[in-house]
N, CA, C and O atoms as a printed pandas DataFrame, in Angstrom:
     atom_number atom_name residue_name chain_id  residue_number  x_coord  y_coord  z_coord
0              1         N          MET        A               1  -35.120  -32.715   56.969
1              2        CA          MET        A               1  -36.049  -33.925   56.156
2              3         C          MET        A               1  -34.765  -34.924   56.451
3              4         O          MET        A               1  -33.613  -34.674   56.098
4              5         N          PRO        A               2  -35.253  -36.282   57.274
5              6        CA          PRO        A               2  -34.067  -37.269   56.940
6              7         C          PRO        A               2  -33.977  -37.605   55.662
7              8         O          PRO        A               2  -34.892  -37.420   54.860
8              9         N          GLN        A               3  -32.428  -38.330   55.267
9             10        CA          GLN        A               3  -31.998  -38.656   54.132
10            11         C          GLN        A               3  -32.617  -40.196   53.953
11            12         O          GLN        A               3  -32.924  -41.031   54.804
12            13         N          LYS        A               4  -32.674  -40.230   52.462
13            14        CA          LYS        A               4  -33.310  -41.846   52.331
14            15         C          LYS        A               4  -31.858  -42.695   52.194
15            16         O          LYS        A               4  -30.739  -42.364   51.802
16            17         N          TYR        A               5  -32.339  -43.755   52.628
17            18        CA          TYR        A               5  -31.123  -44.843   52.997
18            19         C          TYR        A               5  -30.929  -45.489   51.730
19            20         O          TYR        A               5  -31.839  -46.089   51.156
20            21         N          THR        A               6  -29.388  -45.345   51.139
21            22        CA          THR        A               6  -29.094  -46.077   50.322
22            23         C          THR        A               6  -28.092  -47.215   50.337
23            24         O          THR        A               6  -27.139  -46.940   51.066
24            25         N          MET        A               7  -28.018  -48.235   49.844
25            26        CA          MET        A               7  -27.111  -49.078   49.982
26            27         C          MET        A               7  -25.850  -48.662   48.989
27            28         O          MET        A               7  -26.027  -48.571   47.774
28            29         N          ARG        A               8  -24.787  -48.461   49.500
29            30        CA          ARG        A               8  -23.622  -48.306   48.558
30            31         C          ARG        A               8  -22.811  -49.366   48.314
31            32         O          ARG        A               8  -22.781  -50.237   49.184
32            33         N          SER        A               9  -22.047  -49.525   47.195
33            34        CA          SER        A               9  -21.027  -50.643   47.007
34            35         C          SER        A               9  -19.922  -50.793   47.411
35            36         O          SER        A               9  -19.471  -49.694   47.734
36            37         N          LYS        A              10  -19.229  -51.579   47.570
37            38        CA          LYS        A              10  -17.728  -51.581   47.998
38            39         C          LYS        A              10  -16.951  -50.682   47.218
39            40         O          LYS        A              10  -16.127  -49.889   47.675
40            41         N          GLU        A              11  -17.281  -50.855   45.880
41            42        CA          GLU        A              11  -16.300  -50.220   45.126
42            43         C          GLU        A              11  -16.650  -48.398   45.271
43            44         O          GLU        A              11  -15.746  -47.563   45.301
44            45         N          GLU        A              12  -18.038  -48.079   45.342
45            46        CA          GLU        A              12  -18.154  -46.510   45.627
46            47         C          GLU        A              12  -17.705  -45.999   47.111
47            48         O          GLU        A              12  -17.117  -44.934   47.298
48            49         N          LYS        A              13  -17.984  -46.700   47.892
49            50        CA          LYS        A              13  -17.308  -46.578   49.363
50            51         C          LYS        A              13  -15.737  -46.126   49.207
51            52         O          LYS        A              13  -15.309  -45.000   49.461
52            53         N          LEU        A              14  -14.966  -47.245   48.734
53            54        CA          LEU        A              14  -13.613  -47.283   48.483
54            55         C          LEU        A              14  -13.141  -45.953   47.388
55            56         O          LEU        A              14  -12.132  -45.285   47.616
56            57         N          ALA        A              15  -13.887  -45.747   46.391
57            58        CA          ALA        A              15  -13.507  -44.439   45.744
58            59         C          ALA        A              15  -13.606  -43.226   46.373
59            60         O          ALA        A              15  -12.882  -42.317   45.966
60            61         N          ILE        A              16  -14.381  -43.026   47.312
61            62        CA          ILE        A              16  -14.971  -42.043   48.357
62            63         C          ILE        A              16  -13.913  -41.839   49.223
63            64         O          ILE        A              16  -13.419  -40.754   49.533
64            65         N          VAL        A              17  -13.603  -42.911   49.585
65            66        CA          VAL        A              17  -12.456  -42.904   50.760
66            67         C          VAL        A              17  -11.095  -42.687   50.085
67            68         O          VAL        A              17  -10.350  -41.849   50.594
68            69         N          LYS        A              18  -10.719  -43.309   49.065
69            70        CA          LYS        A              18   -9.510  -42.738   48.358
70            71         C          LYS        A              18   -9.385  -41.267   48.041
71            72         O          LYS        A              18   -8.378  -40.562   48.111
72            73         N          ARG        A              19  -10.649  -40.937   47.667
73            74        CA          ARG        A              19  -10.509  -39.407   47.304
74            75         C          ARG        A              19  -10.486  -38.376   48.815
75            76         O          ARG        A              19  -10.040  -37.233   48.920
76            77         N          ASN        A              20  -11.072  -39.165   49.784
77            78        CA          ASN        A              20  -10.804  -38.184   51.107
78            79         C          ASN        A              20   -9.437  -38.390   51.520
79            80         O          ASN        A              20   -8.825  -37.471   52.065
80            81         N          LEU        A              21   -8.821  -39.686   51.276
81            82        CA          LEU        A              21   -7.219  -39.661   51.704
82            83         C          LEU        A              21   -6.364  -39.080   51.033
83            84         O          LEU        A              21   -5.247  -38.896   51.516
84            85         N          SER        A              22   -6.735  -38.578   49.539
85            86        CA          SER        A              22   -5.964  -37.828   49.108
86            87         C          SER        A              22   -6.024  -36.306   49.128
87            88         O          SER        A              22   -5.203  -35.640   48.498
88            89         N          GLY        A              23   -7.006  -35.752   49.858
89            90        CA          GLY        A              23   -7.349  -34.834   50.527
90            91         C          GLY        A              23   -8.289  -33.894   50.052
91            92         O          GLY        A              23   -8.260  -32.666   50.139
92            93         N          GLU        A              24   -9.190  -34.696   49.500
93            94        CA          GLU        A              24  -10.593  -33.979   49.130
94            95         C          GLU        A              24  -11.551  -33.967   50.675
95            96         O          GLU        A              24  -11.683  -34.840   51.532
96            97         N          ALA        A              25  -12.037  -32.773   50.581
97            98        CA          ALA        A              25  -12.753  -32.751   52.174
98            99         C          ALA        A              25  -13.973  -33.580   52.385
99           100         O          ALA        A              25  -14.817  -33.646   51.492
100          101         N          ALA        A              26  -14.101  -34.152   53.395
101          102        CA          ALA        A              26  -15.301  -35.087   53.496
102          103         C          ALA        A              26  -16.626  -34.536   53.614
103          104         O          ALA        A              26  -17.526  -35.375   53.577
104          105         N          ARG        A              27  -16.955  -33.379   53.740
105          106        CA          ARG        A              27  -18.090  -32.512   53.429
106          107         C          ARG        A              27  -18.315  -32.511   52.171
107          108         O          ARG        A              27  -19.347  -33.058   51.783
108          109         N          MET        A              28  -17.512  -31.967   51.314
109          110        CA          MET        A              28  -17.667  -32.307   50.028
110          111         C          MET        A              28  -18.240  -33.384   49.200
111          112         O          MET        A              28  -19.215  -33.444   48.452
112          113         N          LEU        A              29  -17.333  -34.212   49.567
113          114        CA          LEU        A              29  -17.662  -35.540   49.187
114          115         C          LEU        A              29  -18.998  -36.062   49.600
115          116         O          LEU        A              29  -19.723  -36.553   48.735
116          117         N          ALA        A              30  -19.427  -35.995   50.957
117          118        CA          ALA        A              30  -20.824  -36.381   51.339
118          119         C          ALA        A              30  -21.785  -35.517   50.424
119          120         O          ALA        A              30  -22.756  -35.996   49.839
120          121         N          ARG        A              31  -21.486  -34.483   50.380
121          122        CA          ARG        A              31  -22.779  -33.499   49.575
122          123         C          ARG        A              31  -22.865  -33.895   47.998
123          124         O          ARG        A              31  -23.942  -33.918   47.401
124          125         N          GLU        A              32  -21.645  -34.198   47.398
125          126        CA          GLU        A              32  -21.772  -34.979   46.056
126          127         C          GLU        A              32  -22.550  -36.319   45.875
127          128         O          GLU        A              32  -23.232  -36.627   44.898
128          129         N          ILE        A              33  -22.311  -37.088   47.044
129          130        CA          ILE        A              33  -23.109  -38.379   47.084
130          131         C          ILE        A              33  -24.254  -38.459   47.891
131          132         O          ILE        A              33  -24.908  -39.501   47.908
132          133         N          GLY        A              34  -24.565  -37.516   48.540
133          134        CA          GLY        A              34  -25.977  -37.532   49.148
134          135         C          GLY        A              34  -25.999  -37.881   50.355
135          136         O          GLY        A              34  -27.127  -38.201   50.731
136          137         N          CYS        A              35  -24.863  -37.978   51.443
137          138        CA          CYS        A              35  -24.905  -38.729   52.572
138          139         C          CYS        A              35  -24.173  -37.447   53.722
139          140         O          CYS        A              35  -23.951  -36.264   53.462
140          141         N          SER        A              36  -23.954  -38.107   54.862
141          142        CA          SER        A              36  -23.387  -37.306   55.755
142          143         C          SER        A              36  -21.948  -37.274   55.825
143          144         O          SER        A              36  -21.414  -38.313   55.439
144          145         N          ASP        A              37  -21.115  -36.277   56.248
145          146        CA          ASP        A              37  -19.947  -36.074   56.373
146          147         C          ASP        A              37  -19.373  -36.867   57.378
147          148         O          ASP        A              37  -18.151  -36.999   57.451
148          149         N          ARG        A              38  -20.188  -37.431   58.198
149          150        CA          ARG        A              38  -19.739  -38.410   59.448
150          151         C          ARG        A              38  -19.684  -39.811   58.878
151          152         O          ARG        A              38  -18.943  -40.616   59.444
152          153         N          GLN        A              39  -20.414  -40.212   57.779
153          154        CA          GLN        A              39  -20.597  -41.352   57.322
154          155         C          GLN        A              39  -19.338  -41.603   56.413
155          156         O          GLN        A              39  -18.941  -42.767   56.357
156          157         N          VAL        A              40  -18.654  -40.627   55.683
157          158        CA          VAL        A              40  -17.810  -40.468   54.930
158          159         C          VAL        A              40  -16.483  -40.745   55.813
159          160         O          VAL        A              40  -15.523  -41.381   55.379
160          161         N          ARG        A              41  -16.567  -40.110   57.282
161          162        CA          ARG        A              41  -15.152  -40.351   58.034
162          163         C          ARG        A              41  -15.307  -41.718   58.598
163          164         O          ARG        A              41  -14.369  -42.510   58.685
164          165         N          ASP        A              42  -16.743  -42.010   59.047
165          166        CA          ASP        A              42  -16.684  -43.661   59.403
166          167         C          ASP        A              42  -16.159  -44.418   58.533
167          168         O          ASP        A              42  -15.292  -45.204   58.915
168          169         N          TRP        A              43  -16.560  -44.384   57.066
169          170        CA          TRP        A              43  -15.940  -45.295   56.080
170          171         C          TRP        A              43  -14.502  -45.544   56.256
171          172         O          TRP        A              43  -14.000  -46.628   56.554
172          173         N          VAL        A              44  -13.802  -44.276   56.014
173          174        CA          VAL        A              44  -12.365  -44.035   56.333
174          175         C          VAL        A              44  -11.496  -44.588   57.488
175          176         O          VAL        A              44  -10.310  -44.914   57.552
176          177         N          LYS        A              45  -12.642  -44.576   58.488
177          178        CA          LYS        A              45  -12.020  -45.160   59.769
178          179         C          LYS        A              45  -11.918  -46.644   59.453
179          180         O          LYS        A              45  -10.841  -47.220   59.605
180          181         N          ILE        A              46  -12.958  -47.262   59.035
181          182        CA          ILE        A              46  -13.255  -48.550   58.901
182          183         C          ILE        A              46  -12.009  -49.145   57.724
183          184         O          ILE        A              46  -11.387  -50.197   57.870
184          185         N          TYR        A              47  -11.868  -48.284   56.685
185          186        CA          TYR        A              47  -10.898  -48.695   55.729
186          187         C          TYR        A              47   -9.480  -48.791   56.545
187          188         O          TYR        A              47   -8.892  -49.870   56.616
188          189         N          GLN        A              48   -8.973  -47.624   57.145
189          190        CA          GLN        A              48   -7.787  -47.875   57.992
190          191         C          GLN        A              48   -7.727  -48.785   58.936
191          192         O          GLN        A              48   -6.595  -49.236   59.113
192          193         N          THR        A              49   -8.863  -49.364   59.847
193          194        CA          THR        A              49   -8.639  -50.328   60.337
194          195         C          THR        A              49   -8.670  -52.039   59.738
195          196         O          THR        A              49   -7.948  -52.961   60.118
196          197         N          GLU        A              50   -9.649  -52.067   58.800
197          198        CA          GLU        A              50  -10.029  -53.361   58.328
198          199         C          GLU        A              50   -9.662  -53.473   57.086
199          200         O          GLU        A              50   -9.837  -54.596   56.612
200          201         N          GLY        A              51   -9.139  -52.560   56.288
201          202        CA          GLY        A              51   -9.119  -52.516   54.631
202          203         C          GLY        A              51  -10.158  -52.560   53.838
203          204         O          GLY        A              51  -11.227  -52.040   54.158
204          205         N          GLU        A              52   -9.999  -53.084   52.891
205          206        CA          GLU        A              52  -11.205  -52.878   51.893
206          207         C          GLU        A              52  -12.239  -54.028   52.276
207          208         O          GLU        A              52  -13.416  -53.799   52.000
208          209         N          ALA        A              53  -11.958  -55.107   52.817
209          210        CA          ALA        A              53  -12.901  -55.956   53.263
210          211         C          ALA        A              53  -14.122  -55.237   54.313
211          212         O          ALA        A              53  -15.292  -55.611   54.387
212          213         N          GLY        A              54  -13.572  -54.261   54.978
213          214        CA          GLY        A              54  -14.732  -53.718   55.942
214          215         C          GLY        A              54  -15.422  -52.849   55.258
215          216         O          GLY        A              54  -16.281  -52.235   55.890
216          217         N          LEU        A              55  -15.287  -52.601   54.059
217          218        CA          LEU        A              55  -16.392  -51.860   53.257
218          219         C          LEU        A              55  -17.335  -52.510   52.413
219          220         O          LEU        A              55  -18.121  -52.025   51.599
220          221         N          GLU        A              56  -17.068  -53.999   52.831
221          222        CA          GLU        A              56  -18.306  -54.893   52.107
222          223         C          GLU        A              56  -19.549  -54.473   52.422
223          224         O          GLU        A              56  -19.668  -53.769   53.424
224          225         N          PRO        A              57  -20.323  -54.700   51.903
225          226        CA          PRO        A              57  -22.098  -54.072   52.205
226          227         C          PRO        A              57  -22.352  -55.323   53.070
227          228         O          PRO        A              57  -22.012  -56.464   52.758
228          229         N          LYS        A              58  -23.142  -54.876   54.456
229          230        CA          LYS        A              58  -23.194  -56.054   55.737
230          231         C          LYS        A              58  -24.701  -55.949   55.407
231          232         O          LYS        A              58  -25.327  -54.933   55.105
232          233         N          LYS        A              59  -25.174  -57.296   55.537
233          234        CA          LYS        A              59  -26.797  -57.428   55.912
234          235         C          LYS        A              59  -26.992  -57.174   57.194
235          236         O          LYS        A              59  -26.018  -57.202   57.947
236          237         N          LYS        A              60  -28.166  -56.905   57.647
237          238        CA          LYS        A              60  -28.679  -56.713   58.586
238          239         C          LYS        A              60  -29.440  -57.490   59.176
239          240         O          LYS        A              60  -30.347  -57.858   58.429
240          241         N          PRO        A              61  -29.509  -58.060   60.529
241          242        CA          PRO        A              61  -30.332  -59.153   60.856
242          243         C          PRO        A              61  -31.522  -58.792   61.005
243          244         O          PRO        A              61  -31.776  -57.779   61.657
244          245         N          GLY        A              62  -32.712  -59.713   60.306
245          246        CA          GLY        A              62  -33.933  -59.629   60.628
246          247         C          GLY        A              62  -34.482  -58.492   59.634
247          248         O          GLY        A              62  -35.630  -58.086   59.815
248          249         N          ASN        A              63  -33.723  -57.975   58.615
249          250        CA          ASN        A              63  -34.185  -57.284   57.644
250          251         C          ASN        A              63  -34.245  -58.079   56.269
251          252         O          ASN        A              63  -33.232  -58.260   55.594
252          253         N          PRO        A              64  -35.522  -58.550   55.895
253          254        CA          PRO        A              64  -35.883  -59.303   54.827
254          255         C          PRO        A              64  -35.428  -58.554   53.433
255          256         O          PRO        A              64  -35.043  -59.146   52.424
256          257         N          ALA        A              65  -35.529  -57.406   53.558
257          258        CA          ALA        A              65  -35.099  -56.543   52.374
258          259         C          ALA        A              65  -33.844  -56.813   51.951
259          260         O          ALA        A              65  -33.675  -57.091   50.763
260          261         N          SER        A              66  -32.845  -56.779   52.775
261          262        CA          SER        A              66  -31.475  -56.881   52.401
262          263         C          SER        A              66  -30.964  -58.234   51.719
263          264         O          SER        A              66  -29.785  -58.350   51.385
């Protein structure tokens, strides 16, 4: 069953990224917050290349709900 889309704040993503970088497994963190471990690894990669600014929620073009 597909997971429900959840908009995460920069602060929430940053906390998960820092926990992962300190040694906690992406799979366990993902299970805790209800997303995929791939998503956690993507946030870490973005954080490492763009810094905290890269974790800002981005508005999607054409989506009036965002």
